[in-house]
mmCIF file of C-alpha atoms and ligand atoms in Angstrom:
data_model
loop_
_atom_site.group_PDB
_atom_site.id
_atom_site.type_symbol
_atom_site.label_atom_id
_atom_site.label_comp_id
_atom_site.label_asym_id
_atom_site.label_seq_id
_atom_site.Cartn_x
_atom_site.Cartn_y
_atom_site.Cartn_z
ATOM 1 C CA MET Q 1 19.464 111.409 79.625
ATOM 2 C CA ALA Q 2 19.958 108.846 82.349
ATOM 3 C CA GLY Q 3 23.102 106.839 82.989
ATOM 4 C CA LEU Q 4 26.554 107.537 84.345
ATOM 5 C CA GLY Q 5 27.813 111.051 83.732
ATOM 6 C CA TYR Q 6 30.349 113.499 85.092
ATOM 7 C CA GLU Q 7 31.209 117.168 84.994
ATOM 8 C CA ILE Q 8 34.389 118.953 85.986
ATOM 9 C CA ASP Q 9 34.414 122.680 86.728
ATOM 10 C CA PHE Q 10 37.613 124.712 86.931
ATOM 11 C CA LEU Q 11 36.934 128.045 88.629
ATOM 12 C CA PRO Q 12 39.276 130.997 88.171
ATOM 13 C CA VAL Q 13 41.671 131.734 91.025
ATOM 14 C CA GLY Q 14 42.879 135.266 91.647
ATOM 15 C CA ASN Q 15 43.566 138.094 89.271
ATOM 16 C CA GLY Q 16 47.232 138.503 90.091
ATOM 17 C CA ASP Q 17 50.085 136.607 88.506
ATOM 18 C CA LYS Q 18 49.944 133.768 91.021
ATOM 19 C CA SER Q 19 47.921 130.754 89.912
ATOM 20 C CA GLY Q 20 45.956 128.291 92.029
ATOM 21 C CA ASP Q 21 43.351 125.568 91.623
ATOM 22 C CA ALA Q 22 39.645 125.549 92.546
ATOM 23 C CA ILE Q 23 37.962 122.475 91.073
ATOM 24 C CA ALA Q 24 34.493 121.010 91.567
ATOM 25 C CA VAL Q 25 33.521 117.580 90.233
ATOM 26 C CA ARG Q 26 30.083 115.983 90.131
ATOM 27 C CA TYR Q 27 29.507 112.444 88.907
ATOM 28 C CA GLY Q 28 27.040 109.599 89.053
ATOM 29 C CA GLU Q 29 23.470 109.187 87.940
ATOM 30 C CA PRO Q 30 20.489 111.520 88.300
ATOM 31 C CA GLY Q 31 19.282 111.327 91.893
ATOM 32 C CA ASP Q 32 22.560 109.751 92.992
ATOM 33 C CA TYR Q 33 25.337 112.254 92.320
ATOM 34 C CA LYS Q 34 28.568 112.577 94.273
ATOM 35 C CA VAL Q 35 30.298 115.945 94.649
ATOM 36 C CA MET Q 36 34.045 116.339 95.116
ATOM 37 C CA VAL Q 37 36.079 119.516 95.547
ATOM 38 C CA VAL Q 38 39.769 119.337 94.691
ATOM 39 C CA ASP Q 39 41.600 122.386 96.054
ATOM 40 C CA GLY Q 40 39.851 125.661 96.777
ATOM 41 C CA GLY Q 41 42.260 128.336 95.597
ATOM 42 C CA THR Q 42 42.109 131.530 97.626
ATOM 43 C CA LYS Q 43 39.344 132.522 100.090
ATOM 44 C CA GLU Q 44 37.651 134.358 97.230
ATOM 45 C CA SER Q 45 37.598 131.349 94.903
ATOM 46 C CA GLY Q 46 36.536 129.177 97.859
ATOM 47 C CA GLN Q 47 33.461 131.377 98.160
ATOM 48 C CA ALA Q 48 32.916 131.083 94.401
ATOM 49 C CA LEU Q 49 33.071 127.264 94.730
ATOM 50 C CA VAL Q 50 30.408 127.352 97.454
ATOM 51 C CA ASP Q 51 28.137 129.515 95.290
ATOM 52 C CA HIS Q 52 28.835 127.365 92.226
ATOM 53 C CA ILE Q 53 27.938 124.104 93.985
ATOM 54 C CA LYS Q 54 24.698 125.578 95.326
ATOM 55 C CA GLU Q 55 23.689 127.079 92.000
ATOM 56 C CA HIS Q 56 24.825 124.478 89.470
ATOM 57 C CA TYR Q 57 24.850 121.243 91.473
ATOM 58 C CA GLY Q 58 21.745 122.214 93.467
ATOM 59 C CA THR Q 59 23.139 121.003 96.773
ATOM 60 C CA THR Q 60 24.795 122.219 99.959
ATOM 61 C CA HIS Q 61 26.609 118.918 100.480
ATOM 62 C CA VAL Q 62 30.097 117.960 99.330
ATOM 63 C CA ASP Q 63 30.976 114.292 99.687
ATOM 64 C CA TYR Q 64 34.754 114.661 99.408
ATOM 65 C CA VAL Q 65 37.078 117.614 99.933
ATOM 66 C CA VAL Q 66 40.635 116.962 98.723
ATOM 67 C CA ASN Q 67 43.713 119.158 99.213
ATOM 68 C CA THR Q 68 46.445 118.199 96.736
ATOM 69 C CA HIS Q 69 49.270 120.003 98.559
ATOM 70 C CA PRO Q 70 49.555 122.716 101.201
ATOM 71 C CA ASP Q 71 50.227 125.823 99.051
ATOM 72 C CA ALA Q 72 47.987 128.747 100.050
ATOM 73 C CA ASP Q 73 46.606 129.121 96.524
ATOM 74 C CA HIS Q 74 45.344 125.544 96.622
ATOM 75 C CA ALA Q 75 44.365 125.092 100.282
ATOM 76 C CA SER Q 76 42.920 128.322 101.713
ATOM 77 C CA GLY Q 77 39.691 128.327 99.706
ATOM 78 C CA LEU Q 78 38.841 124.912 101.143
ATOM 79 C CA GLU Q 79 38.378 126.553 104.558
ATOM 80 C CA VAL Q 80 35.399 128.429 103.123
ATOM 81 C CA VAL Q 81 33.971 125.199 101.676
ATOM 82 C CA LEU Q 82 34.281 123.452 105.059
ATOM 83 C CA GLU Q 83 32.680 126.379 106.869
ATOM 84 C CA GLN Q 84 29.739 126.947 104.516
ATOM 85 C CA LEU Q 85 28.776 123.527 103.143
ATOM 86 C CA THR Q 86 28.275 120.170 104.818
ATOM 87 C CA VAL Q 87 31.197 117.878 104.024
ATOM 88 C CA GLY Q 88 31.387 114.099 104.228
ATOM 89 C CA GLU Q 89 35.142 113.499 104.204
ATOM 90 C CA VAL Q 90 38.290 115.632 104.176
ATOM 91 C CA TRP Q 91 41.402 114.237 102.465
ATOM 92 C CA VAL Q 92 44.662 116.013 103.317
ATOM 93 C CA HIS Q 93 48.256 114.953 104.025
ATOM 94 C CA ARG Q 94 49.214 115.248 107.695
ATOM 95 C CA PRO Q 95 53.019 114.951 107.739
ATOM 96 C CA TRP Q 96 53.116 116.076 111.389
ATOM 97 C CA GLU Q 97 51.737 112.627 112.227
ATOM 98 C CA TYR Q 98 54.999 111.080 110.945
ATOM 99 C CA ALA Q 99 57.605 113.107 112.855
ATOM 100 C CA GLU Q 100 59.128 109.915 114.262
ATOM 101 C CA GLU Q 101 59.615 108.460 110.755
ATOM 102 C CA ILE Q 102 61.172 111.570 109.214
ATOM 103 C CA ARG Q 103 63.192 112.989 112.120
ATOM 104 C CA HIS Q 104 66.394 111.191 111.027
ATOM 105 C CA TRP Q 105 66.505 113.394 107.920
ATOM 106 C CA PHE Q 106 67.248 116.474 109.987
ATOM 107 C CA LYS Q 107 70.789 117.321 111.047
ATOM 108 C CA ASP Q 108 69.801 119.152 114.217
ATOM 109 C CA GLY Q 109 70.115 116.455 116.898
ATOM 110 C CA ARG Q 110 68.147 118.498 119.412
ATOM 111 C CA ILE Q 111 64.945 118.291 117.407
ATOM 112 C CA THR Q 112 62.262 116.150 119.059
ATOM 113 C CA ASP Q 113 59.273 114.444 117.463
ATOM 114 C CA GLU Q 114 57.058 116.999 119.121
ATOM 115 C CA SER Q 115 59.030 120.062 118.006
ATOM 116 C CA LEU Q 116 59.288 118.682 114.468
ATOM 117 C CA ALA Q 117 55.515 118.112 114.369
ATOM 118 C CA GLU Q 118 54.953 121.699 115.548
ATOM 119 C CA ARG Q 119 57.350 123.044 112.905
ATOM 120 C CA LEU Q 120 55.549 121.124 110.176
ATOM 121 C CA LYS Q 121 52.135 122.385 111.330
ATOM 122 C CA ASP Q 122 53.543 125.886 111.218
ATOM 123 C CA LEU Q 123 55.280 125.508 107.840
ATOM 124 C CA LEU Q 124 52.223 123.838 106.291
ATOM 125 C CA SER Q 125 49.689 125.945 108.170
ATOM 126 C CA HIS Q 126 47.127 126.046 105.341
ATOM 127 C CA ALA Q 127 46.813 122.263 105.345
ATOM 128 C CA TYR Q 128 46.904 122.052 109.139
ATOM 129 C CA ARG Q 129 44.073 124.585 109.324
ATOM 130 C CA LEU Q 130 41.889 122.218 107.271
ATOM 131 C CA GLU Q 131 42.506 119.442 109.762
ATOM 132 C CA GLU Q 132 41.672 121.805 112.628
ATOM 133 C CA ILE Q 133 38.394 122.936 111.065
ATOM 134 C CA ALA Q 134 37.384 119.390 110.128
ATOM 135 C CA THR Q 135 38.111 118.176 113.657
ATOM 136 C CA GLU Q 136 36.115 121.053 115.177
ATOM 137 C CA MET Q 137 33.191 120.199 112.913
ATOM 138 C CA GLY Q 138 33.392 116.447 113.415
ATOM 139 C CA ILE Q 139 34.258 115.707 109.772
ATOM 140 C CA PRO Q 140 36.441 112.603 109.347
ATOM 141 C CA VAL Q 141 39.943 113.325 107.986
ATOM 142 C CA TYR Q 142 41.806 110.846 105.798
ATOM 143 C CA GLU Q 143 45.168 110.987 104.055
ATOM 144 C CA PRO Q 144 45.365 110.627 100.276
ATOM 145 C CA TYR Q 145 48.200 108.240 99.487
ATOM 146 C CA ALA Q 146 48.590 105.877 96.536
ATOM 147 C CA GLY Q 147 46.247 102.953 97.023
ATOM 148 C CA SER Q 148 43.465 105.031 98.625
ATOM 149 C CA LYS Q 149 40.123 105.500 96.945
ATOM 150 C CA ILE Q 150 38.146 108.713 97.277
ATOM 151 C CA GLY Q 151 34.685 107.908 95.966
ATOM 152 C CA ASP Q 152 35.261 106.673 92.422
ATOM 153 C CA PHE Q 153 38.717 108.286 92.272
ATOM 154 C CA HIS Q 154 41.965 106.385 92.825
ATOM 155 C CA VAL Q 155 44.900 108.178 94.409
ATOM 156 C CA LEU Q 156 47.804 107.430 92.026
ATOM 157 C CA SER Q 157 50.485 109.457 93.819
ATOM 158 C CA PRO Q 158 52.201 110.063 96.183
ATOM 159 C CA ALA Q 159 52.849 106.736 97.881
ATOM 160 C CA LEU Q 160 53.304 107.224 101.637
ATOM 161 C CA ASP Q 161 56.970 106.145 101.670
ATOM 162 C CA TRP Q 162 57.883 108.586 98.876
ATOM 163 C CA TYR Q 163 55.863 111.356 100.515
ATOM 164 C CA LEU Q 164 57.905 110.927 103.699
ATOM 165 C CA GLU Q 165 61.082 111.386 101.632
ATOM 166 C CA LEU Q 166 59.709 114.589 100.059
ATOM 167 C CA VAL Q 167 58.616 116.297 103.283
ATOM 168 C CA PRO Q 168 62.118 116.991 104.662
ATOM 169 C CA GLN Q 169 62.970 118.695 101.367
ATOM 170 C CA PHE Q 170 59.971 121.047 101.415
ATOM 171 C CA ASN Q 171 60.887 124.707 101.019
ATOM 172 C CA LYS Q 172 64.547 123.925 100.418
ATOM 173 C CA THR Q 173 64.914 122.971 96.798
ATOM 174 C CA PRO Q 174 66.768 125.173 94.271
ATOM 175 C CA VAL Q 175 63.517 125.768 92.393
ATOM 176 C CA THR Q 176 61.815 127.114 95.499
ATOM 177 C CA LYS Q 177 64.763 129.417 96.143
ATOM 178 C CA THR Q 178 64.428 130.812 92.632
ATOM 179 C CA ALA Q 179 60.724 131.398 93.183
ATOM 180 C CA SER Q 180 61.459 133.196 96.449
ATOM 181 C CA LEU Q 181 63.989 135.386 94.666
ATOM 182 C CA ALA Q 182 61.360 136.261 92.087
ATOM 183 C CA GLU Q 183 58.966 137.179 94.912
ATOM 184 C CA ALA Q 184 61.635 139.324 96.552
ATOM 185 C CA LEU Q 185 62.390 141.156 93.324
ATOM 186 C CA LYS Q 186 58.707 141.785 92.747
ATOM 187 C CA SER Q 187 58.480 143.642 96.040
ATOM 188 C CA TYR Q 188 61.019 146.102 94.595
ATOM 189 C CA GLY Q 189 58.871 146.558 91.538
ATOM 190 C CA LEU Q 190 61.182 144.455 89.408
ATOM 191 C CA ARG Q 191 59.248 142.068 87.262
ATOM 192 C CA ALA Q 192 61.967 141.012 84.870
ATOM 193 C CA LEU Q 193 61.723 137.348 85.846
ATOM 194 C CA GLU Q 194 58.064 137.216 84.831
ATOM 195 C CA LYS Q 195 58.782 138.446 81.355
ATOM 196 C CA VAL Q 196 59.481 136.222 78.453
ATOM 197 C CA ALA Q 197 62.765 137.426 77.033
ATOM 198 C CA SER Q 198 62.883 135.684 73.708
ATOM 199 C CA TRP Q 199 60.841 133.535 71.406
ATOM 200 C CA VAL Q 200 61.731 130.461 69.421
ATOM 201 C CA ASP Q 201 59.935 128.864 66.524
ATOM 202 C CA GLU Q 202 58.046 125.640 67.045
ATOM 203 C CA TYR Q 203 56.323 123.420 64.538
ATOM 204 C CA TRP Q 204 53.969 120.491 64.932
ATOM 205 C CA HIS Q 205 56.890 118.114 64.319
ATOM 206 C CA ILE Q 206 59.550 120.114 66.209
ATOM 207 C CA GLU Q 207 59.151 120.104 69.978
ATOM 208 C CA THR Q 208 61.373 122.296 72.175
ATOM 209 C CA LEU Q 209 59.999 121.207 75.571
ATOM 210 C CA SER Q 210 62.845 120.064 77.847
ATOM 211 C CA GLU Q 211 63.177 116.494 79.163
ATOM 212 C CA ASP Q 212 64.696 117.535 82.486
ATOM 213 C CA GLY Q 213 62.312 119.971 84.183
ATOM 214 C CA GLU Q 214 62.290 120.052 87.967
ATOM 215 C CA THR Q 215 59.703 121.437 90.350
ATOM 216 C CA SER Q 216 59.624 121.838 94.134
ATOM 217 C CA CYS Q 217 59.127 118.869 96.443
ATOM 218 C CA GLU Q 218 55.893 120.480 97.683
ATOM 219 C CA ASN Q 219 54.589 120.336 94.122
ATOM 220 C CA GLU Q 220 55.813 116.768 93.655
ATOM 221 C CA SER Q 221 53.841 115.810 96.764
ATOM 222 C CA SER Q 222 50.580 116.766 94.991
ATOM 223 C CA VAL Q 223 47.789 114.225 95.086
ATOM 224 C CA VAL Q 224 47.206 112.772 91.613
ATOM 225 C CA LEU Q 225 43.657 111.475 91.167
ATOM 226 C CA TYR Q 226 42.213 109.222 88.496
ATOM 227 C CA ALA Q 227 38.732 107.919 87.813
ATOM 228 C CA ASN Q 228 37.529 105.797 84.938
ATOM 229 C CA PHE Q 229 33.898 106.449 84.078
ATOM 230 C CA ALA Q 230 32.817 103.706 81.683
ATOM 231 C CA GLY Q 231 36.067 103.908 79.715
ATOM 232 C CA ARG Q 232 36.529 107.669 79.955
ATOM 233 C CA GLY Q 233 39.410 108.707 82.150
ATOM 234 C CA VAL Q 234 39.595 111.774 84.371
ATOM 235 C CA LEU Q 235 43.109 112.647 85.576
ATOM 236 C CA LEU Q 236 43.643 115.488 88.060
ATOM 237 C CA THR Q 237 47.273 116.385 88.661
ATOM 238 C CA GLY Q 238 47.523 119.375 91.042
ATOM 239 C CA ASP Q 239 51.042 120.781 90.808
ATOM 240 C CA ALA Q 240 52.655 117.344 90.321
ATOM 241 C CA GLY Q 241 55.987 117.208 88.502
ATOM 242 C CA ILE Q 242 57.690 114.692 86.238
ATOM 243 C CA GLN Q 243 58.623 112.361 89.103
ATOM 244 C CA ALA Q 244 55.117 112.220 90.585
ATOM 245 C CA LEU Q 245 53.512 111.801 87.167
ATOM 246 C CA GLY Q 246 55.844 108.893 86.379
ATOM 247 C CA LYS Q 247 54.882 107.193 89.633
ATOM 248 C CA ALA Q 248 51.210 107.902 88.885
ATOM 249 C CA VAL Q 249 51.457 106.148 85.503
ATOM 250 C CA ASP Q 250 53.071 103.102 87.144
ATOM 251 C CA GLN Q 251 50.316 102.991 89.759
ATOM 252 C CA ALA Q 252 47.629 103.327 87.064
ATOM 253 C CA ILE Q 253 49.158 100.456 85.095
ATOM 254 C CA SER Q 254 49.222 98.294 88.213
ATOM 255 C CA LEU Q 255 45.494 98.992 88.601
ATOM 256 C CA GLY Q 256 44.900 98.059 84.954
ATOM 257 C CA PHE Q 257 44.315 101.587 83.614
ATOM 258 C CA ASP Q 258 45.757 103.174 80.474
ATOM 259 C CA LEU Q 259 46.012 106.914 81.136
ATOM 260 C CA THR Q 260 46.429 107.640 77.426
ATOM 261 C CA ALA Q 261 42.930 106.356 76.647
ATOM 262 C CA SER Q 262 40.380 109.043 75.807
ATOM 263 C CA GLY Q 263 39.209 111.376 78.498
ATOM 264 C CA PHE Q 264 40.022 114.450 80.529
ATOM 265 C CA ILE Q 265 43.374 115.584 81.875
ATOM 266 C CA GLN Q 266 44.474 118.540 83.975
ATOM 267 C CA VAL Q 267 47.646 120.247 82.736
ATOM 268 C CA PRO Q 268 49.791 120.137 85.893
ATOM 269 C CA HIS Q 269 51.033 123.201 87.782
ATOM 270 C CA HIS Q 270 49.149 125.794 85.747
ATOM 271 C CA GLY Q 271 51.043 124.925 82.588
ATOM 272 C CA SER Q 272 54.557 125.359 83.939
ATOM 273 C CA ARG Q 273 57.236 123.949 81.624
ATOM 274 C CA ARG Q 274 59.141 122.531 84.622
ATOM 275 C CA ASN Q 275 56.494 119.922 85.440
ATOM 276 C CA VAL Q 276 56.231 117.978 82.185
ATOM 277 C CA SER Q 277 58.531 116.496 79.551
ATOM 278 C CA PRO Q 278 57.889 114.955 76.137
ATOM 279 C CA SER Q 279 58.378 111.443 77.511
ATOM 280 C CA ILE Q 280 56.040 111.836 80.500
ATOM 281 C CA LEU Q 281 53.394 113.391 78.235
ATOM 282 C CA ASN Q 282 53.676 110.373 75.930
ATOM 283 C CA ARG Q 283 52.707 108.283 78.977
ATOM 284 C CA ILE Q 284 49.891 110.423 80.413
ATOM 285 C CA VAL Q 285 48.399 112.069 77.332
ATOM 286 C CA GLY Q 286 49.472 109.765 74.514
ATOM 287 C CA PRO Q 287 51.819 109.547 71.551
ATOM 288 C CA LYS Q 288 52.066 112.407 69.057
ATOM 289 C CA VAL Q 289 49.329 112.531 66.449
ATOM 290 C CA ALA Q 290 49.253 113.855 62.895
ATOM 291 C CA HIS Q 291 48.685 117.584 62.481
ATOM 292 C CA GLY Q 292 44.988 118.239 61.943
ATOM 293 C CA SER Q 293 43.792 115.095 63.752
ATOM 294 C CA THR Q 294 40.531 115.419 65.663
ATOM 295 C CA PRO Q 295 41.336 115.731 69.404
ATOM 296 C CA THR Q 296 40.483 112.629 71.455
ATOM 297 C CA LYS Q 297 41.159 114.177 74.857
ATOM 298 C CA THR Q 298 40.358 117.375 76.688
ATOM 299 C CA ALA Q 299 42.970 119.189 78.766
ATOM 300 C CA PHE Q 300 42.216 122.038 81.204
ATOM 301 C CA VAL Q 301 44.770 124.391 82.638
ATOM 302 C CA SER Q 302 44.097 126.618 85.621
ATOM 303 C CA ALA Q 303 46.125 129.789 85.093
ATOM 304 C CA SER Q 304 45.612 133.230 86.583
ATOM 305 C CA LYS Q 305 44.538 135.980 84.275
ATOM 306 C CA ALA Q 306 47.614 138.168 84.664
ATOM 307 C CA SER Q 307 50.259 135.435 84.590
ATOM 308 C CA LYS Q 308 52.671 135.731 81.694
ATOM 309 C CA THR Q 309 54.197 132.326 82.350
ATOM 310 C CA HIS Q 310 51.037 130.257 82.981
ATOM 311 C CA PRO Q 311 50.448 128.377 80.821
ATOM 312 C CA ARG Q 312 53.630 128.109 78.803
ATOM 313 C CA ARG Q 313 53.005 127.836 75.090
ATOM 314 C CA VAL Q 314 55.630 125.107 74.867
ATOM 315 C CA VAL Q 315 53.378 123.093 77.217
ATOM 316 C CA THR Q 316 50.017 123.753 75.560
ATOM 317 C CA ASN Q 317 51.638 122.899 72.208
ATOM 318 C CA ALA Q 318 52.896 119.625 73.688
ATOM 319 C CA PHE Q 319 49.354 118.679 74.775
ATOM 320 C CA LEU Q 320 47.903 119.646 71.381
ATOM 321 C CA ARG Q 321 50.548 117.529 69.633
ATOM 322 C CA ARG Q 322 49.337 114.515 71.584
ATOM 323 C CA GLY Q 323 45.714 114.797 70.574
ATOM 324 C CA ALA Q 324 44.299 116.940 73.386
ATOM 325 C CA SER Q 325 42.255 120.076 72.962
ATOM 326 C CA VAL Q 326 43.403 122.620 75.560
ATOM 327 C CA HIS Q 327 41.278 125.120 77.476
ATOM 328 C CA GLN Q 328 42.533 127.646 80.039
ATOM 329 C CA THR Q 329 40.740 129.481 82.864
ATOM 330 C CA LYS Q 330 42.492 132.875 82.679
ATOM 331 C CA GLY Q 331 39.787 134.535 84.759
ATOM 332 C CA GLN Q 332 36.859 132.421 83.548
ATOM 333 C CA SER Q 333 35.153 129.230 84.742
ATOM 334 C CA LYS Q 334 35.533 126.243 82.431
ATOM 335 C CA ARG Q 335 33.288 123.188 82.405
ATOM 336 C CA HIS Q 336 33.863 119.760 80.905
ATOM 337 C CA SER Q 337 30.912 117.388 80.978
ATOM 338 C CA HIS Q 338 29.748 114.052 79.688
ATOM 339 C CA ASN Q 339 26.170 112.846 79.898
ATOM 340 C CA MET Q 340 25.141 115.560 82.372
ATOM 341 C CA PRO Q 341 22.237 118.027 82.386
ATOM 342 C CA GLU Q 342 22.632 121.064 80.117
ATOM 343 C CA ARG Q 343 23.674 124.257 81.852
ATOM 344 C CA ALA Q 344 21.752 127.217 80.527
ATOM 345 C CA GLY Q 345 23.734 130.279 79.549
ATOM 346 C CA TRP Q 346 27.127 128.557 79.400
ATOM 347 C CA ILE Q 347 28.880 129.006 76.100
ATOM 348 C CA THR Q 348 31.405 126.806 74.336
ATOM 349 C CA SER Q 349 34.980 127.553 75.332
ATOM 350 C CA THR Q 350 37.496 128.676 72.723
ATOM 351 C CA PRO Q 351 40.441 126.260 72.720
ATOM 352 C CA VAL Q 352 44.054 127.394 73.022
ATOM 353 C CA PRO Q 353 45.546 127.412 69.498
ATOM 354 C CA PHE Q 354 48.817 125.828 68.385
ATOM 355 C CA HIS Q 355 51.495 128.508 68.671
ATOM 356 C CA THR Q 356 54.262 128.716 66.072
ATOM 357 C CA GLN Q 357 56.374 130.733 68.494
ATOM 358 C CA VAL Q 358 57.046 129.664 72.075
ATOM 359 C CA GLU Q 359 58.945 131.107 75.020
ATOM 360 C CA GLY Q 360 62.666 130.685 74.511
ATOM 361 C CA ASP Q 361 63.624 130.725 78.185
HETATM 362 ZN ZN1 ZN T 264 49.715 125.749 92.148
#
């Protein structure tokens, strides 16, 4: 069937308990499709993206490669995409270009613009590597800030001025320290922090999701993308948190878009309960609906197979309550499509059910 269509593929990332994103998007009309890759996960999932695009999109060309934020489990797979496919444009934040603007945030008076730029390249080496490869290969590099357009997608967040406030706080926030502690404990074989200690009851009309979740500044710096394909929205959120999502809604409104209209939405940060709240979900998914209503939206969550905390049930319940059907990767590829060619052999995904017990901590 001719006419505008789109498909969004979430590929699985890793088999450990760390989650990442590897997303391929194709949209347009037959004979005139655009291909976008948003994050590449690990090297392994980057290779899977390359194979997927060749096999299912029938091309070796990617129009847009986007890195939402510099975490290894989002950025490293993109190296493989850049090396093995032809790429039109690379979109990645380059904070080292703004050393002069952000230097005043640092207490150490001896720091120079040049040394700060070098430190940032080192700290955010996975993103810097993408710039290096793109430059070597002659691929133009652009930065995804609010107001930019990447093909048919609008960048809703972060705005450049807010991004420059986040950068000095990278790798320093209390949340990041907790995560590092969890990593340290894991190396001793202690996995207590991964376990869910207790359960609490939830009902359709009783929500226990907290209003005051906080995530790291790296996550908040995630690129939030939105496209509107003939009235159907597609919202990709990376690891964005409550602050970034709030700014994204404001930006969408200023562009004349209602994010709660029907369409597709990515559950941010692999379904972490720190990245969403009831009030932000009311603004990006929609108001609560009656139990048993037919879903009007589709939500995908990229969560590693072994993770006990991705996605949180309290989060998938919150999406279900707002009229979204939820699907999770957990080791499998998931496809959402509208008005696109059939894909032989792909079966319908089983949605995540509403859970009457959720994690209590
Ligand atoms: Zn992530």
